[in-house]
Coordinates of C-alpha atoms in Angstrom, one line a residue:
Chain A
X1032 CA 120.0 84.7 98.4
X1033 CA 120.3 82.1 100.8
X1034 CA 119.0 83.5 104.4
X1035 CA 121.4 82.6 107.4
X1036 CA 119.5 80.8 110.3
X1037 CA 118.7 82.8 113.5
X1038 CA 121.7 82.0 115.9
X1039 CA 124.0 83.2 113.3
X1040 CA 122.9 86.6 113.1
X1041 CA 123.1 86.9 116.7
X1042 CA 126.8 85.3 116.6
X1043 CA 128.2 86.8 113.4
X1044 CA 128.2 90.8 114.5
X1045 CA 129.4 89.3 117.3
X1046 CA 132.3 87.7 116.2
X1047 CA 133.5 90.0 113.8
X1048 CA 133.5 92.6 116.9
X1049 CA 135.8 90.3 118.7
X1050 CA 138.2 89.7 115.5
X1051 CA 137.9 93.8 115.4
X1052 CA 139.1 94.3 118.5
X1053 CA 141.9 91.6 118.4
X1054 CA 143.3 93.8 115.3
X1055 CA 142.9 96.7 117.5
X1056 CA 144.9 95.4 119.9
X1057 CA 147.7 93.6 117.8
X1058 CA 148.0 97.0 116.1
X1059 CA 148.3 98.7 119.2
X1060 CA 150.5 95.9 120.6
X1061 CA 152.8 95.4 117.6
X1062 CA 152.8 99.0 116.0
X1063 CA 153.3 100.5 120.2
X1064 CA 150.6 103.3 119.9
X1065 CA 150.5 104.8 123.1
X1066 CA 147.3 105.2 124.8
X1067 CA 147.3 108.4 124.1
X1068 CA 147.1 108.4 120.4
X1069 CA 144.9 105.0 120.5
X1070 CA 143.5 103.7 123.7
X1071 CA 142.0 100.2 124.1
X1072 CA 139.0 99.7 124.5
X1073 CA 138.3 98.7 128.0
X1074 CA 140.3 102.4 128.5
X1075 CA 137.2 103.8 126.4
X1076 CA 134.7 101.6 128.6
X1077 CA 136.3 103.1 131.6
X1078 CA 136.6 106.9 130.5
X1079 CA 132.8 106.3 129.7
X1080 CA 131.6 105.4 133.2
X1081 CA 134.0 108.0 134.7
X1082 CA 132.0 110.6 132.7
X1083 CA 128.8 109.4 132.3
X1084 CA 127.2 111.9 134.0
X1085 CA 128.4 114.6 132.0
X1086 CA 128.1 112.3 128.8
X1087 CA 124.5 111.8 130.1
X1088 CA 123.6 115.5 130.4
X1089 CA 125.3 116.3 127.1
X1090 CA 123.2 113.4 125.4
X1091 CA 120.4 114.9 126.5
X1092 CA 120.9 118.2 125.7
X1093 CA 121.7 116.9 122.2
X1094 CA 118.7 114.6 122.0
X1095 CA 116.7 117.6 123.0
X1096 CA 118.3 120.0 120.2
X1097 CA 118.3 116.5 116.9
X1098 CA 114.6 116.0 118.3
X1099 CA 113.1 119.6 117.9
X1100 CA 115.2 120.0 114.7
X1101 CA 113.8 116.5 113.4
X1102 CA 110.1 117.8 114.1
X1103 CA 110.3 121.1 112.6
X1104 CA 112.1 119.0 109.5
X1105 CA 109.1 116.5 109.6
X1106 CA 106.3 118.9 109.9
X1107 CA 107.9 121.9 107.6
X1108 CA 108.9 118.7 104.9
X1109 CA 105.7 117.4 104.7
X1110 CA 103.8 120.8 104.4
X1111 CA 106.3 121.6 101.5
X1112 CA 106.3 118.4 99.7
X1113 CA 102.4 118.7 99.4
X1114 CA 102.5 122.5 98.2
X1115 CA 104.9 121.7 95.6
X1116 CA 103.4 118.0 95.2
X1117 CA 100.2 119.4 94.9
X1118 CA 100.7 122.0 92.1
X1119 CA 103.0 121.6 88.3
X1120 CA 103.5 125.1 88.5
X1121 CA 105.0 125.6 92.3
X1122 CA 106.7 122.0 91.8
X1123 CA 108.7 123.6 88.4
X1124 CA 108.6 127.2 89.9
X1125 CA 111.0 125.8 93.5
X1126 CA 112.2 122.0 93.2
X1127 CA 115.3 123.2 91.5
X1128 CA 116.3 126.1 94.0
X1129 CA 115.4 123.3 96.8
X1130 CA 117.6 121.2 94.9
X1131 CA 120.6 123.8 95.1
X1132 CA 119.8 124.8 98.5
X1133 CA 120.7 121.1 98.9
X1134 CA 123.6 121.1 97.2
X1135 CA 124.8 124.1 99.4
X1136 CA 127.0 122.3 102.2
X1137 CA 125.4 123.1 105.7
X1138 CA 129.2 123.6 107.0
X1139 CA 129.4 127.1 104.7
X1140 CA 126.2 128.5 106.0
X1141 CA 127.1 128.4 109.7
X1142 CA 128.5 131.7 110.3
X1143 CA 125.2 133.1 108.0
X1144 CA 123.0 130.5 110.4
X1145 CA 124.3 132.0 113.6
X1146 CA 124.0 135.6 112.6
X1147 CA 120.0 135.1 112.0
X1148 CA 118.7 132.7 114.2
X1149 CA 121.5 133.0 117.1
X1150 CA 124.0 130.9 118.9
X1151 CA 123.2 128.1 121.2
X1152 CA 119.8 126.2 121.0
X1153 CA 118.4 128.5 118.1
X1154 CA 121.8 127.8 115.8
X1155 CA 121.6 124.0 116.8
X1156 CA 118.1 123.2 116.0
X1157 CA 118.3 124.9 112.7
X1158 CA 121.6 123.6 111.5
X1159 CA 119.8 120.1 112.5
X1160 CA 116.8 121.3 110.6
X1161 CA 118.4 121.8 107.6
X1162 CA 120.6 118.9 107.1
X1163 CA 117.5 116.8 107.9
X1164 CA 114.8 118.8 105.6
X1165 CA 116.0 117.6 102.4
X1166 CA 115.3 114.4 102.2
X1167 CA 112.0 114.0 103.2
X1168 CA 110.8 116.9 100.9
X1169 CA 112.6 114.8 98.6
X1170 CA 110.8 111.3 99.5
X1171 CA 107.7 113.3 100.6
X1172 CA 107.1 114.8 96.8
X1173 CA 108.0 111.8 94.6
X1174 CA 105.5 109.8 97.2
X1175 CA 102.9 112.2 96.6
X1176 CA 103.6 111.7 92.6
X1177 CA 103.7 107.8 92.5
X1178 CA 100.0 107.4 93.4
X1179 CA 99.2 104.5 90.9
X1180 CA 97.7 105.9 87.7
X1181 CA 94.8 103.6 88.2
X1182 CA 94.4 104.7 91.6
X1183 CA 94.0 108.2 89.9
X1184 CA 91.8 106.6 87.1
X1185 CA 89.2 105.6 89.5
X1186 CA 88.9 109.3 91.4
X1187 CA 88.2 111.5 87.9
X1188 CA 86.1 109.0 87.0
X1189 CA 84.4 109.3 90.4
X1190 CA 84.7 113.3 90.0
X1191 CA 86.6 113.7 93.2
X1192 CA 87.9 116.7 93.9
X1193 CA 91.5 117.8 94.2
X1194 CA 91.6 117.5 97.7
X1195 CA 89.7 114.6 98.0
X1196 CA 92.1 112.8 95.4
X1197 CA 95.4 114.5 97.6
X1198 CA 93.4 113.8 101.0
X1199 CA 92.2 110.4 100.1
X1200 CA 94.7 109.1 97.6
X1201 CA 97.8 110.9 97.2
X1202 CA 98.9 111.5 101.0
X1203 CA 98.0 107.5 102.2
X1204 CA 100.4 106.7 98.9
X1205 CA 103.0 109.0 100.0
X1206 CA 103.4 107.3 103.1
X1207 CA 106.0 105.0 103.2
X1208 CA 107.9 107.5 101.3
X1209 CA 107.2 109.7 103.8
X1210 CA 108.7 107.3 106.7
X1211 CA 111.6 106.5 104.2
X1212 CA 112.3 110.3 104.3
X1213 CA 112.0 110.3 108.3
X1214 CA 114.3 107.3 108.5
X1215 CA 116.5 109.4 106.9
X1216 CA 116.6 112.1 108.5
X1217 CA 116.7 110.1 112.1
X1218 CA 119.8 109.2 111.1
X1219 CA 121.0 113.1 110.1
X1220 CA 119.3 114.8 112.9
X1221 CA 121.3 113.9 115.5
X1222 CA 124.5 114.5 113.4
X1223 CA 123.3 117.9 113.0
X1224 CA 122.9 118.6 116.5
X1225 CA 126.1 117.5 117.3
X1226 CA 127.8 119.4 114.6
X1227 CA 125.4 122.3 115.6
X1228 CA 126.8 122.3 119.1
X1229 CA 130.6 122.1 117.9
X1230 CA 130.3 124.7 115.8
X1231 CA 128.0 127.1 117.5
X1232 CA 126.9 125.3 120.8
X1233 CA 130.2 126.8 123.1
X1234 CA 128.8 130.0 123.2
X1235 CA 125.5 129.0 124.7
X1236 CA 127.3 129.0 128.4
X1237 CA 126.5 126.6 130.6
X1238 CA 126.3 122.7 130.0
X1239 CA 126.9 122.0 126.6
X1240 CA 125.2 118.7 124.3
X1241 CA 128.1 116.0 123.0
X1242 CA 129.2 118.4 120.1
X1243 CA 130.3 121.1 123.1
X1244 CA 131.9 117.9 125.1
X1245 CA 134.0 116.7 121.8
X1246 CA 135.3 120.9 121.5
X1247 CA 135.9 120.1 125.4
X1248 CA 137.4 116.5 125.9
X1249 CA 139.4 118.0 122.4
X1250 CA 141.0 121.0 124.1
X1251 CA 142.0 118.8 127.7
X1252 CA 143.3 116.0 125.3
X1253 CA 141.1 113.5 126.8
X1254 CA 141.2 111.2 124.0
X1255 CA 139.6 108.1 125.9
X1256 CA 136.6 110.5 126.7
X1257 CA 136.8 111.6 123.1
X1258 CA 135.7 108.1 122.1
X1259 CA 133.7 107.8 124.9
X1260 CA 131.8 110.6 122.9
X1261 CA 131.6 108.8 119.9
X1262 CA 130.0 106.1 121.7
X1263 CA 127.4 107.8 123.3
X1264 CA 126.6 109.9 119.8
X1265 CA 126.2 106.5 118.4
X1266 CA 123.9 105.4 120.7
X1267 CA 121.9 108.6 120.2
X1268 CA 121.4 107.7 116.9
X1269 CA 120.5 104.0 117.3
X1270 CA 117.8 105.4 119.6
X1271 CA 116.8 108.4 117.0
X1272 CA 115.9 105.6 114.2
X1273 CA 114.2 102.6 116.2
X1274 CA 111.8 105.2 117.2
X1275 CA 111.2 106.0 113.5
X1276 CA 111.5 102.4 112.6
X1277 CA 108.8 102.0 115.1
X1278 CA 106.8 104.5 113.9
X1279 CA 107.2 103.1 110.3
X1280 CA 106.2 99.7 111.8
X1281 CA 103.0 101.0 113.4
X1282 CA 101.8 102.9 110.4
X1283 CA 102.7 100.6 108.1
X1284 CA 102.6 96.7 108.9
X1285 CA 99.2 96.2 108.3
X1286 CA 98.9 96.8 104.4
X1287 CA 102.2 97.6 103.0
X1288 CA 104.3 95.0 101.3
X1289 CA 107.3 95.6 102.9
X1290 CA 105.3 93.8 105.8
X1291 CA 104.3 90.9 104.3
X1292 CA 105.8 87.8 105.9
X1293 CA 104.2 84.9 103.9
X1294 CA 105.1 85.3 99.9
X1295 CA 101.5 84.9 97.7
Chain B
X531 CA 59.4 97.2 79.7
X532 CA 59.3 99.4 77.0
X533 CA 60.5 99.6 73.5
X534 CA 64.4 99.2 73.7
X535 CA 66.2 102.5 74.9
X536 CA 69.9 103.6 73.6
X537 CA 71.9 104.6 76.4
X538 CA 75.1 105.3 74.6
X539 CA 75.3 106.4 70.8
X540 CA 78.5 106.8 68.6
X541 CA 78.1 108.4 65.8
X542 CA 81.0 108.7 63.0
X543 CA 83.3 108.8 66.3
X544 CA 87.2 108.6 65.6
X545 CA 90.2 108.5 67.9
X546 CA 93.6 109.5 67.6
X547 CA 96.2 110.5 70.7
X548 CA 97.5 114.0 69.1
X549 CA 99.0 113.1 66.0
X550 CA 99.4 109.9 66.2
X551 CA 97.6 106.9 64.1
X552 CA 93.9 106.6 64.2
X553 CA 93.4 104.2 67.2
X554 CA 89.4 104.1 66.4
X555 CA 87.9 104.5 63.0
X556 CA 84.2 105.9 62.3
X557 CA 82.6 103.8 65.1
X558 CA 79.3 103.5 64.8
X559 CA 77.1 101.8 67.5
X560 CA 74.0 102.1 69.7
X561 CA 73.9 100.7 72.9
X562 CA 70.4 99.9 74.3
X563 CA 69.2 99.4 78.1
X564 CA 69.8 95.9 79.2
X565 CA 72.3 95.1 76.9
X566 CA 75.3 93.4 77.8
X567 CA 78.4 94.0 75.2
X568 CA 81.6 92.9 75.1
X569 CA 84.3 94.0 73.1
X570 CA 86.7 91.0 71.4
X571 CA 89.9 91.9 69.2
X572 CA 93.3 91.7 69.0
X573 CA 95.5 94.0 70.8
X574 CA 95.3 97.3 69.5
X575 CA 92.1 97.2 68.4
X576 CA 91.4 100.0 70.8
X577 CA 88.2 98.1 72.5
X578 CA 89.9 100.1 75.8
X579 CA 89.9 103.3 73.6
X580 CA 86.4 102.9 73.0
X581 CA 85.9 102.5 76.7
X582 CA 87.8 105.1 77.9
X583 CA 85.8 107.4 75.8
X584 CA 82.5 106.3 77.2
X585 CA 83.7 106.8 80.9
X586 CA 84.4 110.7 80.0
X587 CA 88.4 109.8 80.4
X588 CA 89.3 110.9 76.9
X589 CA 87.4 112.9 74.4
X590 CA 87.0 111.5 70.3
X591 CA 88.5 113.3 68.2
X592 CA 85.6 113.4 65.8
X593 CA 81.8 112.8 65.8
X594 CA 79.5 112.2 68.3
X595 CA 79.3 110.8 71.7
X596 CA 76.0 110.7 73.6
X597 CA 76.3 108.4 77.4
X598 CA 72.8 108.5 79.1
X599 CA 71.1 110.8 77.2
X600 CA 73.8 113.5 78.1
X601 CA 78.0 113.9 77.5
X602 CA 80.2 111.1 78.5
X603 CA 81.7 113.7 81.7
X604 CA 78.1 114.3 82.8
X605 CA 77.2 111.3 82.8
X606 CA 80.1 110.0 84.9
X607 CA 78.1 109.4 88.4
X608 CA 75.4 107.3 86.4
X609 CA 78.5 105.1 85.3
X610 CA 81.1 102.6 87.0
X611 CA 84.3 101.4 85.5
X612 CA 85.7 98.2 86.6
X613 CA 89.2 97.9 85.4
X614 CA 91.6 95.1 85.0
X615 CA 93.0 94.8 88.2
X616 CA 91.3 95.4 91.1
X617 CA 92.9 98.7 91.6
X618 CA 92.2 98.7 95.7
X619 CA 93.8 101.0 98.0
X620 CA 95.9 98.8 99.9
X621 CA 95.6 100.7 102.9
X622 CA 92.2 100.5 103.2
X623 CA 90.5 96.8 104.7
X624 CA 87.6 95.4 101.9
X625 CA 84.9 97.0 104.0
X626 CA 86.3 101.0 103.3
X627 CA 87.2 99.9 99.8
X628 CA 83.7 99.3 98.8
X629 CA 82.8 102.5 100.7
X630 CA 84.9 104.6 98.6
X631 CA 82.6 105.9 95.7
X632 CA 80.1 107.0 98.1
X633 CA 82.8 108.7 100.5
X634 CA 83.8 110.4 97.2
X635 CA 79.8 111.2 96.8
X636 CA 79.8 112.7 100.0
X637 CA 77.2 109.7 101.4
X638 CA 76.9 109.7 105.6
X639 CA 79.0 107.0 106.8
X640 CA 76.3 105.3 108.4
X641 CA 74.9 104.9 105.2
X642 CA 77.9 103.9 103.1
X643 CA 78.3 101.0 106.2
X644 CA 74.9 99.8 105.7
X645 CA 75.5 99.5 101.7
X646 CA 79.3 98.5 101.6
X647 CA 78.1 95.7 104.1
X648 CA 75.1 94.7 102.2
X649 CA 77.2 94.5 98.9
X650 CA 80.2 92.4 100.3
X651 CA 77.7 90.1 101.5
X652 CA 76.0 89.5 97.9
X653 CA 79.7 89.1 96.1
X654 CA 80.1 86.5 99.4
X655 CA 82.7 88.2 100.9
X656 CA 80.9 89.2 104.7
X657 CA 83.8 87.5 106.0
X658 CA 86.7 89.2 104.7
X659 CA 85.5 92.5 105.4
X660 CA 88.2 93.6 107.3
X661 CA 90.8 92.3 105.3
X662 CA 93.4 94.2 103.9
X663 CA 94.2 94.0 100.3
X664 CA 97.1 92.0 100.3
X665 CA 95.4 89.2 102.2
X666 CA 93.0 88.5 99.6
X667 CA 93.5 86.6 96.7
X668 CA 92.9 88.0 93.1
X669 CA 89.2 86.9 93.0
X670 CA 88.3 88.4 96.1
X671 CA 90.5 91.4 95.1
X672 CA 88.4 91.6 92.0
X673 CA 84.9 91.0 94.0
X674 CA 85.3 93.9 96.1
X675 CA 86.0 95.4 93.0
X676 CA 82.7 94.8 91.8
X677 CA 80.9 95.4 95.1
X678 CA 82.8 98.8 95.2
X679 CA 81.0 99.9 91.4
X680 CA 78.0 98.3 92.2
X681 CA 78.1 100.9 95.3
X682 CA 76.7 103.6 93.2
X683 CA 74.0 101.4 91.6
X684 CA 75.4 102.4 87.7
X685 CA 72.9 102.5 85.0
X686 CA 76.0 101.8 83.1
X687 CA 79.1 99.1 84.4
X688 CA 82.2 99.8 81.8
X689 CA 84.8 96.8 82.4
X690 CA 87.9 96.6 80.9
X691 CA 89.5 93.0 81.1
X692 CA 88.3 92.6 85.2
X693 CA 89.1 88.7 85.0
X694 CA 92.1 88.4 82.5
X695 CA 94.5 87.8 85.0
X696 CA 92.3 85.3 86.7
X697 CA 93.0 81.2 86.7
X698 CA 90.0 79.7 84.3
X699 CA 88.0 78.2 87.1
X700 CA 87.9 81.9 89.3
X701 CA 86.9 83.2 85.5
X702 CA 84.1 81.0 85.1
X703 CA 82.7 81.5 89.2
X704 CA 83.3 85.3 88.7
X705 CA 81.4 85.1 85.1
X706 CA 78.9 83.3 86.7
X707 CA 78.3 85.3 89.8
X708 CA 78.3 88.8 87.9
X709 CA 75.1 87.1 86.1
X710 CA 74.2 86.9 88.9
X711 CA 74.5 89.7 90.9
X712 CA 72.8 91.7 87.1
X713 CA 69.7 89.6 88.0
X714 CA 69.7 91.6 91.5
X715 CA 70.6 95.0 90.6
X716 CA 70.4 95.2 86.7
X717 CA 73.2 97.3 84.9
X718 CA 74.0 98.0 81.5
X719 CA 77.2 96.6 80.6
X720 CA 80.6 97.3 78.1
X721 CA 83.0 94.4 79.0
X722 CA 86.1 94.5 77.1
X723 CA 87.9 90.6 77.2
X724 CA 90.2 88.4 75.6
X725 CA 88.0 85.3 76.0
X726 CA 85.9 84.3 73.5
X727 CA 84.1 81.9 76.1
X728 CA 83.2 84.7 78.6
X729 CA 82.0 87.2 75.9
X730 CA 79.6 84.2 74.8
X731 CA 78.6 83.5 78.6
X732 CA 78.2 86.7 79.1
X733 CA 76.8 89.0 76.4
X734 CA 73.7 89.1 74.1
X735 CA 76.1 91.2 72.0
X736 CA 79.6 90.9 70.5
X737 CA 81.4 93.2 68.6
X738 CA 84.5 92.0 67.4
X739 CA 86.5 94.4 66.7
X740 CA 89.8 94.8 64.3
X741 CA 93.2 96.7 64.5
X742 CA 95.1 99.3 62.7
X743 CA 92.5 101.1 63.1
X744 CA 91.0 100.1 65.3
X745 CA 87.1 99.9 64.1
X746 CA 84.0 97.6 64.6
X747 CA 84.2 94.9 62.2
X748 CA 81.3 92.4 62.8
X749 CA 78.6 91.9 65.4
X750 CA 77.8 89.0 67.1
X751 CA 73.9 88.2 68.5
X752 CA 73.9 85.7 71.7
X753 CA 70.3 84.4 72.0
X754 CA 70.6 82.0 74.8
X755 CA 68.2 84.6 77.5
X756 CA 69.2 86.1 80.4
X757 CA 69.4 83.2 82.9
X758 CA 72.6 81.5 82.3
X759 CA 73.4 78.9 84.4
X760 CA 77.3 76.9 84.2
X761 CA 75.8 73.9 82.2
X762 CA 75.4 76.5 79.6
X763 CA 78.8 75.9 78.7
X764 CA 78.5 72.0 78.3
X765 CA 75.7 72.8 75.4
X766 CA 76.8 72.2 71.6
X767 CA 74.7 75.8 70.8
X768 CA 77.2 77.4 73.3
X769 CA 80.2 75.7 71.6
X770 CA 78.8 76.6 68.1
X771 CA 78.5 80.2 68.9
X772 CA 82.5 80.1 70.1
X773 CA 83.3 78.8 66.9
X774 CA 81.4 81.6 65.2
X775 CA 83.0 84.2 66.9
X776 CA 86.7 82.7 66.8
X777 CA 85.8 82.3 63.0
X778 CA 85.2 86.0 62.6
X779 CA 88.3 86.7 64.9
X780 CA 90.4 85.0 62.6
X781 CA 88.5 86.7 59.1
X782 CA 89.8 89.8 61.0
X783 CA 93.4 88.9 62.1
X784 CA 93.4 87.4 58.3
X785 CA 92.5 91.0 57.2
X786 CA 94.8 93.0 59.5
X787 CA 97.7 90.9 58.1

């Protein structure tokens, strides 16, 4: 495929933002959607600096819930992935309960979620723990699987041992799997949270993260705010995976193809 | 030096993978200290069987295997395999590749630098030592490889095609600088290959092998010493011996057929 040249990628998003919002307007202009139902954008700007204090706290507050929730996910993940990575027997004994746990949507568990680990912060960082578990157990495990059979050749014939060959050998080859997994779940975490705080964040008292502020802007019918919020969640998220993209950078660049800038 | 020692023996061994087809037949064959060996056949002559079984990887099915006076598993840390490629871990630089055996041996790390640094600098590769794998090219790749087994200073160097995906002129250097490097610290070697040129260059033995089964179907004797310089190839005994090999290649392709 044919690589377009560096200006372009600045200028395309770019441009097909502009033509976006021209068909935002035009609808809005054409089909007369009041502001209420659809606001224009520079409305959405505005309600944005109008509450961007509160947005500000509630971000926080959020980013404070999707980041514990993301650690405990990264930490508990790996731990699993290398129990059942590490063993035939554990790995047939709980992959396919983890897999229906999985297939379990989050959404029907709430109620169940708030009755054990409580409302407010305890609900929100395990609802975000959840949603963002899966996939790096998932990544984790086949990383930990895909060590080259070479790779493994060379360690029996070395008579390592079984944690020298998971130490040495398996865990370094899981690793960009691992990150994979993380990217993943950068991108869920914060979702989490906010669906956290919507469902079970309003009974925290006090100031709420941006899940509590959509149940808010909702109920005053604030729907500039309301995008406002949508804004501010997306940012959240942008922030949520450069870190892990960073992360994957740091770890990785130095050996790991995906790196490589000359082809040979 | 002594009366020539056998370092490996097969006796009546056979190899099948469960109930599959026999992939060795009654193998018969004494190795002896200082010999070099390679192993020439078509495909599926199971010259890799053969030196998987030596390495302690897979058991025969039948007979007997003796590797260093003791079982092929036993004798696993007086051995080295080299195999066809390089099979470095990419997220380790040249330097902690060759340091890898040891670290599995559980050497001191100030010792496993000394050696690893000693070794890269005999396969001419001092430079590169903090390279990553992916910077080097498939030589280099496949000369840590061999600084990396000559780490644990093997009695015994198993090799299973190390330079088949090489360009001919790397395969000639790397032929000539394993020589080399056997004049320094002196190995026994099985070197499995596809070449006909390198098994002469290389080996005062050739067993050519043939498939379905696999089996040992002739032996080859090169008498041309054990200081083997690159004009070696420009000399009509060197051609002459090719031809007698490829000739018995061909009686056993003919055969298989």
């Amino acid at each position: 495929m044919k690589k377009p040249a560096g200006w372009m990628i600045w200028l395309l998003p770019v441009a097909s933002g502009l033509c976006f919002a021209a068909l935002w307007l035009g609808i809005k202009r054409l089909g007369d959607v009041s502001d209420w139902l659809l606001p224009t954008p520079v409305q959405i700007l505005e309600a944005a600096l109008q509450e961007r204090s509160r947005l500000l706290v509630a971000a926080g507050n959020t980013a404070l819930g999707a980041l514990a929730g993301f650690l405990l996910a990264a930490t508990s993940g790996l731990l699993l992935a290398l129990l059942i990575g590490a063993s035939r027997l554990l790995r047939a004994a709980f992959y396919p309960w983890l897999l229906v746990l999985q297939m379990t949507p989050v959404i029907v568990l709430t109620p169940i979620i708030v009755l054990w680990a409580g409302p407010g912060f305890p609900g929100i960082v395990t609802i975000t723990w959840l949603i963002s578990f899966f996939p790096i157990v998932a990544n984790t495990t086949q990383g930990l699987l895909s060590a080259d059979h070479n790779h493994v050749g060379l360690f029996r014939m070395a008579n390592a041992t079984r944690w020298q060959e998971l130490r040495l050998l398996r865990l370094p080859a899981a690793m960009p799997y691992y990150l994979a997994g993380l990217r993943i779940a950068a991108t869920l975490a914060p979702i989490g949270a906010i669906f956290g705080e919507y469902m079970v964040g309003n009974a925290a008292g006090g100031s709420g993260g941006l899940g509590f502020m959509v149940y808010v802007y909702n109920t005053q019918i604030k729907i500039p705010a309301l995008f406002a919020t949508a804004l501010t969640s997306c940012l959240l998220g942008f922030i949520f995976v450069a870190a892990v993209s960073l992360l994957n950078w740091a770890v990785l660049h130095k050996w790991h193809d995906s790196f490589d800038r000359n082809d040979h | 030096m002594t009366a020539a020692q056998p370092i490996v023996e097969f006796r009546d061994v056979t190899k099948r993978y469960g109930d599959g087809p026999l992939v060795l037949d009654t193998v018969n064959l004494t190795v002896f200290r200082g010999d070099f060996i390679s192993l020439i056949g078509p495909s599926g002559c199971g010259k890799s069987t053969l030196l998987k079984l030596v390495a302690g990887l897979n058991p025969p099915s039948t007979g007997g295997l003796s590797v260093l006076g003791t079982t092929p598993k036993a004798a696993r840390d007086r051995q080295a395999f080299i195999f066809q490629d390089a099979t470095l871990l990419p997220w380790l630089t040249a330097r902690r590749n060759t340091e890898m055996l040891l670290r599995l041996r559980g050497e001191p790390e100030t010792e496993r630098r000394r050696k690893a640094a000693a070794l890269l600098d005999l396969v001419g590769l001092a430079h590169a030592a903090d390279y990553y794998p992916r910077q080097l090219s498939g030589g280099m790749k496949m000369r840590v490889s061999i600084a990396r087994a000559l780490s644990v200073a093997p009695e015994l160097l198993l090799l299973d095609e190390p330079f088949g995906a090489l360009d001919e002129m790397s395969r000639f250097r790397l032929n000539e600088e394993l020589l080399a490097l056997r004049a320094r610290t002196p190995f026994s070697a099985l070197f499995v290959t596809h070449s006909v040129a390198e098994a002469v260059f290389l080996s005062n033995r050739i067993l050519v092998m043939g498939a379905r089964p696999g089996r040992i179907a002739a032996e080859v004797t090169v008498n041309f010493g054990p200081v083997r310089t690159r004009e070696l190839r420009a000399e009509p005994a060197f051609q002459e011996k090719v031809n007698e090999v490829t000739r018995r290649l061909h009686g056993v392709e003919e055969h298989g057929a």
